[in-house]
XYZ file of C-alpha atoms in Angstrom:
627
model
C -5.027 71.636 9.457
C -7.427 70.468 11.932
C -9.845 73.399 11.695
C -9.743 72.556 8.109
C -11.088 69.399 7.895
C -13.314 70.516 10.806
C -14.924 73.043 8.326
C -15.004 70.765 5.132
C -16.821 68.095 6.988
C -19.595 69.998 7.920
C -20.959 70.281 3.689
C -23.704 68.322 2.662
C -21.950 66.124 0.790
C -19.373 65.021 3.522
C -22.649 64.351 5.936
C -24.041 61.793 2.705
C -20.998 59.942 2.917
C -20.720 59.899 6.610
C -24.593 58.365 6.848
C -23.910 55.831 4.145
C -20.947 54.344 6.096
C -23.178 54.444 9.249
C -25.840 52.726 7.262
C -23.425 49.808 6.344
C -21.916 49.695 9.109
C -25.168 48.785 10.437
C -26.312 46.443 8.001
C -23.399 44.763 7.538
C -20.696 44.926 9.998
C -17.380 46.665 9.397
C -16.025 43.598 7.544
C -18.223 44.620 4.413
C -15.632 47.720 4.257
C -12.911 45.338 4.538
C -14.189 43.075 2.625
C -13.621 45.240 -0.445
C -10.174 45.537 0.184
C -9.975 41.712 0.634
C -12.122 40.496 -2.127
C -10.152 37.007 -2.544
C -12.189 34.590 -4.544
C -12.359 30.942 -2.385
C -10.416 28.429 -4.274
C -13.711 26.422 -5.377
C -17.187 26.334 -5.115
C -19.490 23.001 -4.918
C -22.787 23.237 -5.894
C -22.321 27.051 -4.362
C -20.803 26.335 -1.142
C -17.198 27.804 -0.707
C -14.245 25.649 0.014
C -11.872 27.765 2.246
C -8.330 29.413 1.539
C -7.407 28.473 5.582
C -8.862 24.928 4.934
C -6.968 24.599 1.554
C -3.546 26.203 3.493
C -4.188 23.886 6.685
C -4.075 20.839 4.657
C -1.703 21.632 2.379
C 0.677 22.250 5.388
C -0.189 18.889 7.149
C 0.911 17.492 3.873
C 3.563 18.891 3.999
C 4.889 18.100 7.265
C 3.839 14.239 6.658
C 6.410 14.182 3.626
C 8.978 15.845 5.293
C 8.710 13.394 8.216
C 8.848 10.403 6.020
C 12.226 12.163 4.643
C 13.750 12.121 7.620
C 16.852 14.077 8.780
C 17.605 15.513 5.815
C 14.488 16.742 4.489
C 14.400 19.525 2.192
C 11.576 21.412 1.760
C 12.411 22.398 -1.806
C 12.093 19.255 -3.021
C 8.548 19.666 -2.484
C 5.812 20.440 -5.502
C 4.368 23.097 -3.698
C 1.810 23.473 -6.442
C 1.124 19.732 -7.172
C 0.423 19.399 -3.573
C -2.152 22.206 -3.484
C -3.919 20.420 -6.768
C -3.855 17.067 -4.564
C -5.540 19.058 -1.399
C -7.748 21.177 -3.281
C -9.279 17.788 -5.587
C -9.250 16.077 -1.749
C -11.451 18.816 -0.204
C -13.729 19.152 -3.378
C -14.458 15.124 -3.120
C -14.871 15.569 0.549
C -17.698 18.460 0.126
C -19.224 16.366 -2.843
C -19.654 13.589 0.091
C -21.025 15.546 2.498
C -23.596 17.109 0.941
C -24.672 13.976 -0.224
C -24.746 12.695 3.310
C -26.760 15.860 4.486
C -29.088 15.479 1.597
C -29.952 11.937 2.768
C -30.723 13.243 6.082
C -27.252 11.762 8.071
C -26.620 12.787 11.344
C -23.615 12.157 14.305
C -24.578 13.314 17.311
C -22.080 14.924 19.984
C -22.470 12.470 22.130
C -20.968 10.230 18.907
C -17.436 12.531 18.693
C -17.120 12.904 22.737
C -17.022 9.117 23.061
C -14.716 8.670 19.949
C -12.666 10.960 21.151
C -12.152 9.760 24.943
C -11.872 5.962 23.671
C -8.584 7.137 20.695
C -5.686 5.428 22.303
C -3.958 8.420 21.150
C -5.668 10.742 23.424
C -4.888 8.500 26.659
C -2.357 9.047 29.496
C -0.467 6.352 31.285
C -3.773 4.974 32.960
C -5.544 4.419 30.139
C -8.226 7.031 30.340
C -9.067 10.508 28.641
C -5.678 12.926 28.929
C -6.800 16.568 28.177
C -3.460 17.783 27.835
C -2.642 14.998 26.080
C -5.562 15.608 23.253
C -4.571 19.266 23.010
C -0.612 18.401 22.668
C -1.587 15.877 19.861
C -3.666 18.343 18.096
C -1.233 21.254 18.705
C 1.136 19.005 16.618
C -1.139 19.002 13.709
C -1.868 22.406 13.767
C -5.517 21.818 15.154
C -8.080 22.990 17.822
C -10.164 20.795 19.966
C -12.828 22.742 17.801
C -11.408 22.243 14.236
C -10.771 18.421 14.815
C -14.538 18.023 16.320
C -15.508 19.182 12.835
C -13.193 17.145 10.814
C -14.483 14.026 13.038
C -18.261 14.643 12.132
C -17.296 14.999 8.477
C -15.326 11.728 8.806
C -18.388 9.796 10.238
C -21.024 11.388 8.329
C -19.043 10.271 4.801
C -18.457 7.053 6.318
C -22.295 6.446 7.347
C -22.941 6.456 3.106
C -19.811 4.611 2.538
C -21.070 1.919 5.374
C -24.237 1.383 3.493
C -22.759 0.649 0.360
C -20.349 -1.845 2.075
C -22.899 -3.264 4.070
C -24.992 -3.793 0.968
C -23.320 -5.046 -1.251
C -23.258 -9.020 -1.897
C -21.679 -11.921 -3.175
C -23.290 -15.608 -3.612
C -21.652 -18.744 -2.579
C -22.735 -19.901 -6.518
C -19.351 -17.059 -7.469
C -17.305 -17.707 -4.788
C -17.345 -21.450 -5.784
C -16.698 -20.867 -9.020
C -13.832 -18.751 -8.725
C -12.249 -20.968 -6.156
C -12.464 -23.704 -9.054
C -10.581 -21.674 -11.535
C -8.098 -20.704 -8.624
C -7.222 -24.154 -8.252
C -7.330 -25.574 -11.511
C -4.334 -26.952 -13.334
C -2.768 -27.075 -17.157
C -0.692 -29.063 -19.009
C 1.615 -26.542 -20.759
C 4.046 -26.712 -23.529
C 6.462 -23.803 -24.644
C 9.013 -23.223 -26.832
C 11.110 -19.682 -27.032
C 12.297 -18.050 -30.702
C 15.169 -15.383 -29.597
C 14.695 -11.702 -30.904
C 18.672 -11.501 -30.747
C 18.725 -14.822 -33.246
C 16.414 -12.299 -35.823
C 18.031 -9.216 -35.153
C 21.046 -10.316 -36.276
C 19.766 -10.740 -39.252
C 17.983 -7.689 -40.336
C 20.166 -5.615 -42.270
C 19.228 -1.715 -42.880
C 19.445 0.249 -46.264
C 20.467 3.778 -46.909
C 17.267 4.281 -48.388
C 15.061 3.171 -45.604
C 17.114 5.532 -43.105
C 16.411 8.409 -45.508
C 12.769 7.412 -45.788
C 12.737 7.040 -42.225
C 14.739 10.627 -41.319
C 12.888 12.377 -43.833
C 9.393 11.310 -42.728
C 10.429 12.188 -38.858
C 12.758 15.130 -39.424
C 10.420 17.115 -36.493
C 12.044 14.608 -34.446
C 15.123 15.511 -34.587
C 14.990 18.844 -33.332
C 17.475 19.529 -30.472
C 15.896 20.744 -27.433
C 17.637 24.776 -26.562
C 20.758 24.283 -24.060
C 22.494 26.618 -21.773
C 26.151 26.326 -20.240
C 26.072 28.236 -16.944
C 28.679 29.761 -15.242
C 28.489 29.640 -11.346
C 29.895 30.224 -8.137
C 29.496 27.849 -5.235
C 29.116 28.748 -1.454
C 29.708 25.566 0.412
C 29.538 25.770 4.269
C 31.776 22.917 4.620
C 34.268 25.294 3.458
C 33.899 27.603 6.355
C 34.905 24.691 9.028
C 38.080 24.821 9.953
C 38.622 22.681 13.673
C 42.148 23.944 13.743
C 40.744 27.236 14.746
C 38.881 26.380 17.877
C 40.766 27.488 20.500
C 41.857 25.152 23.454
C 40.210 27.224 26.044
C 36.591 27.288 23.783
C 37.034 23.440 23.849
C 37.663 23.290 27.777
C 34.624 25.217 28.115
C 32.841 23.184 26.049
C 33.319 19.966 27.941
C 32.896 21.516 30.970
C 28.931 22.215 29.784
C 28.939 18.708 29.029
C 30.027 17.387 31.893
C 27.407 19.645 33.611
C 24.489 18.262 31.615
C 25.863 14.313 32.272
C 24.937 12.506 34.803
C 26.604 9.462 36.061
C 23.440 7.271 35.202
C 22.907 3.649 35.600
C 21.743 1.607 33.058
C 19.625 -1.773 33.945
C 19.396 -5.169 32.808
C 16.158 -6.201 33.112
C 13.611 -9.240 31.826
C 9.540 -9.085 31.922
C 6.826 -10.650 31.194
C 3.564 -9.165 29.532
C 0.123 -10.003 30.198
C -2.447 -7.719 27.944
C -6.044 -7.474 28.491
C -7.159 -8.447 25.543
C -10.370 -9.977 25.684
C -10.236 -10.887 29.230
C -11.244 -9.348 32.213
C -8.782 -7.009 34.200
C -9.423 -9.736 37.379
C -8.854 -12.425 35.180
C -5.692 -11.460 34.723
C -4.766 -9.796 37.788
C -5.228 -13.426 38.477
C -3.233 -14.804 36.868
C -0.269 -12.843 37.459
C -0.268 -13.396 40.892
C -0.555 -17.162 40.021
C 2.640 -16.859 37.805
C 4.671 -15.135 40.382
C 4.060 -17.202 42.801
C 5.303 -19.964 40.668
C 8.573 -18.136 39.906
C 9.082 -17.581 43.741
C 7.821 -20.910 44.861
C 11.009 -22.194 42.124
C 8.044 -24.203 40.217
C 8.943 -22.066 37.029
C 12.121 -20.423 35.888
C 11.452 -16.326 35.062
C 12.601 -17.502 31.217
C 10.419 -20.560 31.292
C 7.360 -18.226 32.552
C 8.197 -15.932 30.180
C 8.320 -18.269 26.943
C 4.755 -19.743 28.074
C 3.249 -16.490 29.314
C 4.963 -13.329 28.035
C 2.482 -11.779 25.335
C 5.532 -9.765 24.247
C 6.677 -11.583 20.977
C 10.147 -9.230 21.100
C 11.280 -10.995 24.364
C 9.521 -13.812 25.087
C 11.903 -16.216 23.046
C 15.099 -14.908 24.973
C 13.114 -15.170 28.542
C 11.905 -11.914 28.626
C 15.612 -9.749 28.499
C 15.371 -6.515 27.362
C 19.031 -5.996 27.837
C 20.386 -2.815 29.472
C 18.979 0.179 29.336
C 18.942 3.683 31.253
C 16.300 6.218 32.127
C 13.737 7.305 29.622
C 13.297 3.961 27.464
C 10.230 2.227 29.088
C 6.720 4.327 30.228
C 6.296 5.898 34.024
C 5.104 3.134 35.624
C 7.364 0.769 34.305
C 10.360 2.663 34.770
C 9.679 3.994 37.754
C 9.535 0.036 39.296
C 12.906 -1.206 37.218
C 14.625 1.798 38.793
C 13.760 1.530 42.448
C 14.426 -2.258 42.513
C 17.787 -4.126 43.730
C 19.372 -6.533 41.070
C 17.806 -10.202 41.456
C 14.595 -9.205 42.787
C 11.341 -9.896 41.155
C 8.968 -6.840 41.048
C 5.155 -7.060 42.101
C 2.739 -6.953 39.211
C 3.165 -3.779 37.229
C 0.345 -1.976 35.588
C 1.159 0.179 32.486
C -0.746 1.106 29.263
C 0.094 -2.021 27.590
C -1.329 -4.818 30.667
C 0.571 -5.789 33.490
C 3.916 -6.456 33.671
C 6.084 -8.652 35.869
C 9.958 -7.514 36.294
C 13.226 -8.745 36.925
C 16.452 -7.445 37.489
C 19.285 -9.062 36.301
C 22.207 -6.732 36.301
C 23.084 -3.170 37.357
C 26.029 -0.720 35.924
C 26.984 2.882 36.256
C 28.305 4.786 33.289
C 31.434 6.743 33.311
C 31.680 10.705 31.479
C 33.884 10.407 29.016
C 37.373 11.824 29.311
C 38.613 15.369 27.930
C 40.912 13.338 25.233
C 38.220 11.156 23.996
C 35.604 14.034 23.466
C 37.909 16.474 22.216
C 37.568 15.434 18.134
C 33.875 15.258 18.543
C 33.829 19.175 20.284
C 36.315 20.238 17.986
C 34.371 19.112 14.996
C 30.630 20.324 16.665
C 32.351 24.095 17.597
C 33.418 24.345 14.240
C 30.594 23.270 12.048
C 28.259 25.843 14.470
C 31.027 28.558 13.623
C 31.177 27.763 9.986
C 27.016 27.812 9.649
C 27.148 31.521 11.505
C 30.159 32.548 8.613
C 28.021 31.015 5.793
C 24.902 32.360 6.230
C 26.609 36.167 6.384
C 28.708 35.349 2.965
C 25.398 34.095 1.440
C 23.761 37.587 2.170
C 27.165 39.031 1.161
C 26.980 36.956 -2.395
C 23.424 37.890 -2.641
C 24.208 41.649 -2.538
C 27.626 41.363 -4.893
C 25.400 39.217 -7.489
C 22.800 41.773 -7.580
C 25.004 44.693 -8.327
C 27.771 42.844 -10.348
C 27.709 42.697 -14.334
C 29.087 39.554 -14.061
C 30.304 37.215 -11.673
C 33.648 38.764 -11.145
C 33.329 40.467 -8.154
C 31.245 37.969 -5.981
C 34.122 35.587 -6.771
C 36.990 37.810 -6.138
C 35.092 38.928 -2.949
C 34.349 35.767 -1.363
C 37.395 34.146 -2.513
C 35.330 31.368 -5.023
C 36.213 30.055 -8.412
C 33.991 30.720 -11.339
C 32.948 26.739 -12.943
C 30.665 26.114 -15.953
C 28.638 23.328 -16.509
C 28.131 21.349 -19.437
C 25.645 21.984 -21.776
C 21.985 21.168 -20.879
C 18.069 21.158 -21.962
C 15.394 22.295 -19.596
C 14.640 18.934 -19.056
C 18.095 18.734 -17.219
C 21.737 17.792 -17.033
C 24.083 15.046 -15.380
C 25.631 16.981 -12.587
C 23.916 17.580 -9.431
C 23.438 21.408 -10.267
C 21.757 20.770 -14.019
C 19.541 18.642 -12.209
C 18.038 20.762 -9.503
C 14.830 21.978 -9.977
C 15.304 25.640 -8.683
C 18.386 25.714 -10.774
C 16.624 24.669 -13.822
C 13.703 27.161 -13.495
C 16.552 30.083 -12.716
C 18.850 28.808 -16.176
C 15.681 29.616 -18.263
C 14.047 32.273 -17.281
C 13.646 35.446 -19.019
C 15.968 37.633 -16.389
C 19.186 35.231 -17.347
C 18.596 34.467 -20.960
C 17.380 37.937 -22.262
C 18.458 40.270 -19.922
C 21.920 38.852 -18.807
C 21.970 38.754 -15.048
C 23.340 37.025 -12.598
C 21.177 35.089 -10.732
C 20.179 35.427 -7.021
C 21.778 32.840 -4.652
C 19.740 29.224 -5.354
C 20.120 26.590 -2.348
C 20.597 23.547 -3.448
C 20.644 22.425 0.056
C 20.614 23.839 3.467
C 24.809 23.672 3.739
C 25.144 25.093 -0.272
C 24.157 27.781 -2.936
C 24.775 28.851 -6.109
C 24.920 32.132 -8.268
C 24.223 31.454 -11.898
C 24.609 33.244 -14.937
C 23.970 32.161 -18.498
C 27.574 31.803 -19.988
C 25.932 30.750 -23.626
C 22.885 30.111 -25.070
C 22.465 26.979 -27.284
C 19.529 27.709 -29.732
C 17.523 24.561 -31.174
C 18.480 23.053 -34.541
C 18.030 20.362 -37.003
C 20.173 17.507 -36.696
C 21.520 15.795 -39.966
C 20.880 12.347 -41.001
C 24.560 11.871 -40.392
C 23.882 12.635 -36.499
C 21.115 10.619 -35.938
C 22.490 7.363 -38.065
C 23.084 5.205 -35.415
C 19.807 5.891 -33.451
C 17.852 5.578 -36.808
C 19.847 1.879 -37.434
C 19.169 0.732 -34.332
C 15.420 1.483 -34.558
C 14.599 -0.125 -37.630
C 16.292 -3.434 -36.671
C 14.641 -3.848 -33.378
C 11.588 -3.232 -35.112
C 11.526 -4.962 -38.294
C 12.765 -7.967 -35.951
C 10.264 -7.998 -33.750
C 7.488 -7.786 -36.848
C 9.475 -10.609 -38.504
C 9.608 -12.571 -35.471
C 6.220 -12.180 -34.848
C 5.355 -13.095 -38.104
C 7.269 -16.315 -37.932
C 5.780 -17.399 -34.510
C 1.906 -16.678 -36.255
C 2.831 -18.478 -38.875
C 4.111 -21.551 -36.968
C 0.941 -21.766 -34.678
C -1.412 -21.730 -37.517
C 0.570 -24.683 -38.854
C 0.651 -26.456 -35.334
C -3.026 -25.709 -35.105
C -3.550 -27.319 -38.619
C -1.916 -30.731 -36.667
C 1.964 -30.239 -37.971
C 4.494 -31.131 -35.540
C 6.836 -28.819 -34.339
C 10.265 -31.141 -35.053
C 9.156 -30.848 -38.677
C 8.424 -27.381 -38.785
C 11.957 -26.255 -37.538
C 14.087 -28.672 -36.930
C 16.139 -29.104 -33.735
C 13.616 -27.450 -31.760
C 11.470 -29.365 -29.057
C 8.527 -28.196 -26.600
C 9.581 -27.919 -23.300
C 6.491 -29.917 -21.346
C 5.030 -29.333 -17.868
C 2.335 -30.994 -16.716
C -0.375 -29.913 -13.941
C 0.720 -26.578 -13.750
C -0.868 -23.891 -10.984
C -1.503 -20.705 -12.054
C 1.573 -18.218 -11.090
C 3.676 -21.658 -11.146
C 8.067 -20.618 -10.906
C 8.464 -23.505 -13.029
C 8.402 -21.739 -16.419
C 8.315 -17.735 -17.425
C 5.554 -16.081 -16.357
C 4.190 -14.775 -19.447
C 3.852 -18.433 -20.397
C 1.886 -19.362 -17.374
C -0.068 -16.105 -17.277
C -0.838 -16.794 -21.561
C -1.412 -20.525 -20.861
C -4.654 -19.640 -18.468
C -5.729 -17.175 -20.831
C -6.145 -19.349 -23.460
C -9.038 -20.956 -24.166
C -9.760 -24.911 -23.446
C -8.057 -27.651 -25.618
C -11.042 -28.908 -27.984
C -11.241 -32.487 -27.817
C -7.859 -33.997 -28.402
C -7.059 -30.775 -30.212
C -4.588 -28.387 -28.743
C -4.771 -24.668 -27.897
C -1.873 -22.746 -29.493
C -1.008 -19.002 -28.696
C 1.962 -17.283 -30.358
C 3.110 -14.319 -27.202
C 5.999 -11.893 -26.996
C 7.825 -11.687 -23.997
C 9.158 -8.502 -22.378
C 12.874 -8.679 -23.793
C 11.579 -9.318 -27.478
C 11.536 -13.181 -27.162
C 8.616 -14.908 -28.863
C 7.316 -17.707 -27.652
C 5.005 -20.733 -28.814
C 2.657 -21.784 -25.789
C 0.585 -24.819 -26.676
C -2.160 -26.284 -23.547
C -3.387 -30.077 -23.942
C -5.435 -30.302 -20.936
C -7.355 -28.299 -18.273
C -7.975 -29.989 -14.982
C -10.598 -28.549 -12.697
C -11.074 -30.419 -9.650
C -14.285 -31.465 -8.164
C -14.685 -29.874 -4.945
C -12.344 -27.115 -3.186
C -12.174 -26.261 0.237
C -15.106 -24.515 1.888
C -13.052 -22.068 3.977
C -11.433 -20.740 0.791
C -14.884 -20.581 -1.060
C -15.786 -18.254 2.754
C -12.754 -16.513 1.953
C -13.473 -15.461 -1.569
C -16.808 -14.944 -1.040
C -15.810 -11.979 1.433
C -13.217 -10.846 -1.329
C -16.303 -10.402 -3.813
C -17.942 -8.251 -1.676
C -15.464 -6.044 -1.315
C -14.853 -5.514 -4.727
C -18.451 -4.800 -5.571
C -18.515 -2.160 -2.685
C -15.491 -0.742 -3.795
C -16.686 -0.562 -7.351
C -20.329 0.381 -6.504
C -19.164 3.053 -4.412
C -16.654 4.321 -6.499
C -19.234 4.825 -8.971
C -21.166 6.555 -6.554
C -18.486 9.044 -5.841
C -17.900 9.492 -9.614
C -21.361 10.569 -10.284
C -21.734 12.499 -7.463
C -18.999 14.687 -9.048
C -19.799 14.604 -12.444
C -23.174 16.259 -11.621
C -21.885 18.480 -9.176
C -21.589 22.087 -10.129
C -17.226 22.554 -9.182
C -15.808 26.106 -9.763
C -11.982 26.038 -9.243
C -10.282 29.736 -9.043
């Protein structure tokens, strides 16, 4: 075979093909040969440059991992939109390469000796003295999936946006001319008068005909349409079904405890009291200083260590209980700390302490051992632990096991009679969902509909619903859509054209009345028994009254002359109410600090909206290719 392709190699035509891949090879490298094979189109383009798949999948995945933190212990990855948070990451990265060639365009620059010092001065980065921890910056990066490399980049990105977002923040401007005037109007006062007309008073008495639900039904028969339903049948693997603590044997539980007893160590636990002094502002000396000041006081009995601690501690957790931290063992406080608490004797005050949050002064109040716990106590807690670990090893083989009797199975028959589970159904649901746990999950919903179970008739492979359960589904019936008869939908259709021909009567009413109390009618002889409810002065926000009233009441325009300003407004539940203002008081001056205040507020909001702008038409003129 060898001597053949020896031969065949040596034609013309074999030597052309030979010299063509040299050729390439030496133009191009040999990833221009793999890069046929591996032709996959970057998931955008801006303006021409190529945002990249790893990029896109490495913040995707820190995405990720931030929601499932903020879950917490029972996170479950399913829950996540996989594909909405790939939309989010991909629109993130195009707006961040939109920004940055901006920023290059305009000539902005970070230098390296920019990033080094940002990097050595991130708190996060530090060890216990305060200073630059290599292995400390590559453990917090290894934890976000980065290199020292990768997060130097993302750093000079981050500063050179921020240099363009600086100057529009730095530009932008407020004068003291709007910040007075809007302190005015913050502070000025109304005096307000309501009255309410109930939408449950008009309801009840709107009355519905036959013919206006046919009118109704017929003109929105599309409507009515059900939505198609399935009823699934389904077996359920639960792992809680596999624990059984009866089975762990007495010698399994000896051994157990035994481990445990190796891994515990009689350890104390400390009561202990401190008192905080940060750096802040001040010099290290400074307070150096005035530590040694302090304890000297405590020793010299001029000061209690609670009194010192109320006047001194910059702790705010301890200093109102004189600086106890109650007890606590080994691995609670940082080295330094913990290293002095542990090598002192109780009632003696430590020497100043230095640790990543200041200096620290210590005392030990109290000093107790803990005790293993016995056999008897532990035993429900071992029996319970060596039974849930055996139950997760026996559910996760019947899972495969269900997964290969679905697969082959006509039906779910045999999985059930196999694994020893009932067949269930569920009630009848729309793709938009069910009541029970199972018609609600999202995997389960995508399975119900799908082409596989609803044309083709098969069972369903297993669907977790969570990490300790899993279901095989199969579509038991299949509920076509249909028209629903005016008989179905009578109620529905009744209750819709009362609420709203009551709420366009009792608007109509309310109009009606504030013309006529703008015309100079009183109210008393409009409708009798009613009466404004009055409030004078009035803030704006004010709890005295509803706040649609107050809200409408400083929308409305000034009383003119000794002519009132009427508003008819409906209210969230239906309500209507008449709002009537007879007086705006501004007052003359208001307080410079808040005028500073709001003044600063202005500015913000003009860079926020002047850059947002910015951003906006950066994008709209970019040239964005998604694939």
């Amino acid at each position: 075979m060898l001597q053949t392709i020896r031969e065949n190699s040596q034609g013309i035509i074999a030597k052309a093909i030979v010299g063509l891949i040299i050729v390439t090879f030496a133009l191009f490298g040999v990833e221009s040969l793999i890069g046929l094979a591996n032709s996959e189109k970057a998931p955008a383009e801006v303006n021409g440059e190529e945002i990249s798949t790893m990029d896109l999948q490495r913040g995707v995945e820190l995405q990720r991992r931030q929601i499932l933190s903020q879950m917490g212990e029972n996170a479950d990855p399913a829950a996540i939109d996989e594909v909405g948070l790939r939309r989010v990451e991909l629109n993130r990265l195009i707006e961040q390469q939109v920004l940055l060639q901006s920023a290059q365009d305009q000539g902005l620059y970070v230098s390296e000796q920019m990033i080094d010092q940002l990097i050595v001065a991130e708190p996060a980065f530090q060890g216990e003295d305060g200073r630059f921890d290599r292995n400390q910056f590559e453990a917090v990066l290894r934890n976000q999936g980065l290199t020292p490399l990768m997060y130097r980049d993302q750093l000079r990105k981050a500063l050179l946006t921020a240099q363009e977002r600086g100057a529009y923040y730095l530009s932008a401007f407020a004068t003291p001319a709007q910040a007075e005037q809007l302190a005015l109007l913050a502070a000025q006062t109304r005096d307000i008068d309501w009255v309410r007309f109930a939408f449950d008073d008009a309801l009840a008495e709107i009355e519905i005909t036959p013919e206006q639900l046919q009118e109704r039904y017929d003109a929105e028969r599309e409507r009515f349409m059900t939505d198609a339903q399935v009823v699934l049948s389904y077996v359920e693997l639960n792992q809680a079904d596999f624990a059984d603590p009866n089975s762990v044997s007495e010698a399994d539980l000896r051994s157990a405890y035994e481990q445990e007893l190796v891994r515990f160590s009689a350890e104390e636990e400390r009561r202990a009291a401190h008192i905080l002094f940060t750096l802040d502002d001040a010099s290290e000396a400074d307070v150096r200083k005035l530590v040694a000041d302090v304890r000297a006081r405590i020793v010299a009995g001029d000061l209690s260590f609670a009194e010192a601690a109320a006047q001194y501690s910059d702790d705010p957790g301890s200093a109102a209980v004189g600086g106890d931290l109650g007890f606590n063992g080994r691995g609670v406080f940082a080295g330094p700390f913990e290293d002095t608490l542990f090598a002192m004797q109780a009632g003696e005050l430590s020497e100043p302490v230095r640790s990543k949050f200041g200096y620290h002064l210590i005392q030990l109040d109290e000093v107790r051992a803990t005790e293993p716990p016995s056999f008897a106590e532990r035993k429900p807690v071992l029996q319970a632990e060596l039974a849930a670990s055996a139950a997760e090893a026996n559910y996760v083989e019947a899972l495969e096991r269900l997964a290969d009797l679905s697969f082959s199975s006509a039906d779910l028959q045999v999985p059930a009679e196999e694994l020893g589970l009932e067949i269930k159904q569920t009630e009848a649901f729309a793709q938009s969902g069910g009541a029970s746990d199972i018609t609600t999950n999202a995997k389960v919903l995508r399975v119900a509909f799908s082409t596989e179970l609803l044309d083709e008739a098969l069972n369903s492979a297993p669907v977790e619903l969570s990490r300790e359960r899993a279901v095989v589904v199969r579509v038991h019936e299949a509920i076509p859509a249909r028209q629903q008869s005016l008989e179905e939908v009578r109620v529905q259709l009744d209750a819709e054209l009362r609420q709203e021909l009551a709420a366009s009567r009792l608007k109509e009413r309310t109009d009606a009345l504030a013309e006529k109390l703008v015309q100079g009618e009183p109210l008393e002889q409009l409708v009798a028994g009613l009466q404004w409810n009055v409030a004078d002065d009035v803030a704006r926000d004010a709890g005295s009254m509803p706040l649609e009233v107050n809200r409408a009441a400083f929308e409305m325009p000034r009383p003119a002359g000794d002519k009132a300003s009427i508003k008819s407004i409906a209210m969230q539940n239906g309500d209507h109410l008449l709002v009537r203002v007879r007086a705006v008081h501004t007052p003359e001056q208001v307080d410079e600090q808040l005028v500073e205040q709001l003044q600063q507020s202005l500015i913000g909001r003009e860079a926020n909206f002047s850059y947002g702008a910015h951003v906006q038409g950066l994008k709209a003129s970019a040239e964005i290719e998604r694939n």
